[in-house]
XYZ file of C-alpha atoms in Angstrom:
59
model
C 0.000 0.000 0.000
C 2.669 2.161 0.590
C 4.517 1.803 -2.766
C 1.258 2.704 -4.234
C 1.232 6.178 -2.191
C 4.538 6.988 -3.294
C 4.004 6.339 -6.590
C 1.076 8.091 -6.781
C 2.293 10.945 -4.526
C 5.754 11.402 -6.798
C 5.374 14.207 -8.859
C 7.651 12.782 -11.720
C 5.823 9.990 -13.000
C 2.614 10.406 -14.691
C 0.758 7.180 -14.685
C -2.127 6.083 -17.227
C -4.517 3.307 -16.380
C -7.127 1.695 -18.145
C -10.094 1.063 -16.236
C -10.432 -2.601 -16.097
C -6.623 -2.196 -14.938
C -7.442 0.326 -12.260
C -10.284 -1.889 -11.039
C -8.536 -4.898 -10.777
C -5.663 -3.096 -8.530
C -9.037 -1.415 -6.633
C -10.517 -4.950 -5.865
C -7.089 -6.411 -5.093
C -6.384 -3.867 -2.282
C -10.285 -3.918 -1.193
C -10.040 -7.822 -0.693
C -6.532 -7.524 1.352
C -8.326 -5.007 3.267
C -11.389 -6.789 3.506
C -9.511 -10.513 4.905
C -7.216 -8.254 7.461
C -9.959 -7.065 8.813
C -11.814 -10.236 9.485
C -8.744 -11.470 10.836
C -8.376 -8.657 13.574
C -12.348 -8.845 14.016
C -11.974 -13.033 14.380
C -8.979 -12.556 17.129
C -11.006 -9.174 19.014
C -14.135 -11.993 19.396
C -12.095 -15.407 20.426
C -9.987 -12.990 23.125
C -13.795 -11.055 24.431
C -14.838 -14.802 24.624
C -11.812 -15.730 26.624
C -12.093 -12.728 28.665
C -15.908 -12.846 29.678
C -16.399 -16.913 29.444
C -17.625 -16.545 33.048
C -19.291 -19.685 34.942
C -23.299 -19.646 35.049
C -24.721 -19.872 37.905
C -27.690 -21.680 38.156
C -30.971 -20.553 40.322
Protein backbone atom coordinates (compact mmCIF):
# COMPACT_ATOMS: atom_id res chain seq x y z
CA UNK A 1 0.00 0.00 0.00
CA UNK A 2 2.67 2.16 0.59
CA UNK A 3 4.52 1.80 -2.77
CA UNK A 4 1.26 2.70 -4.23
CA UNK A 5 1.23 6.18 -2.19
CA UNK A 6 4.54 6.99 -3.29
CA UNK A 7 4.00 6.34 -6.59
CA UNK A 8 1.08 8.09 -6.78
CA UNK A 9 2.29 10.95 -4.53
CA UNK A 10 5.75 11.40 -6.80
CA UNK A 11 5.37 14.21 -8.86
CA UNK A 12 7.65 12.78 -11.72
CA UNK A 13 5.82 9.99 -13.00
CA UNK A 14 2.61 10.41 -14.69
CA UNK A 15 0.76 7.18 -14.68
CA UNK A 16 -2.13 6.08 -17.23
CA UNK A 17 -4.52 3.31 -16.38
CA UNK A 18 -7.13 1.70 -18.15
CA UNK A 19 -10.09 1.06 -16.24
CA UNK A 20 -10.43 -2.60 -16.10
CA UNK A 21 -6.62 -2.20 -14.94
CA UNK A 22 -7.44 0.33 -12.26
CA UNK A 23 -10.28 -1.89 -11.04
CA UNK A 24 -8.54 -4.90 -10.78
CA UNK A 25 -5.66 -3.10 -8.53
CA UNK A 26 -9.04 -1.42 -6.63
CA UNK A 27 -10.52 -4.95 -5.86
CA UNK A 28 -7.09 -6.41 -5.09
CA UNK A 29 -6.38 -3.87 -2.28
CA UNK A 30 -10.28 -3.92 -1.19
CA UNK A 31 -10.04 -7.82 -0.69
CA UNK A 32 -6.53 -7.52 1.35
CA UNK A 33 -8.33 -5.01 3.27
CA UNK A 34 -11.39 -6.79 3.51
CA UNK A 35 -9.51 -10.51 4.90
CA UNK A 36 -7.22 -8.25 7.46
CA UNK A 37 -9.96 -7.06 8.81
CA UNK A 38 -11.81 -10.24 9.48
CA UNK A 39 -8.74 -11.47 10.84
CA UNK A 40 -8.38 -8.66 13.57
CA UNK A 41 -12.35 -8.85 14.02
CA UNK A 42 -11.97 -13.03 14.38
CA UNK A 43 -8.98 -12.56 17.13
CA UNK A 44 -11.01 -9.17 19.01
CA UNK A 45 -14.14 -11.99 19.40
CA UNK A 46 -12.10 -15.41 20.43
CA UNK A 47 -9.99 -12.99 23.13
CA UNK A 48 -13.79 -11.06 24.43
CA UNK A 49 -14.84 -14.80 24.62
CA UNK A 50 -11.81 -15.73 26.62
CA UNK A 51 -12.09 -12.73 28.67
CA UNK A 52 -15.91 -12.85 29.68
CA UNK A 53 -16.40 -16.91 29.44
CA UNK A 54 -17.63 -16.54 33.05
CA UNK A 55 -19.29 -19.69 34.94
CA UNK A 56 -23.30 -19.65 35.05
CA UNK A 57 -24.72 -19.87 37.90
CA UNK A 58 -27.69 -21.68 38.16
CA UNK A 59 -30.97 -20.55 40.32
Amino acid sequence: MNVVFQVASNEDFIITFENNYMRSILQFLDSSIEDEARTAIGYFVRQHSDNTDVPQIEL
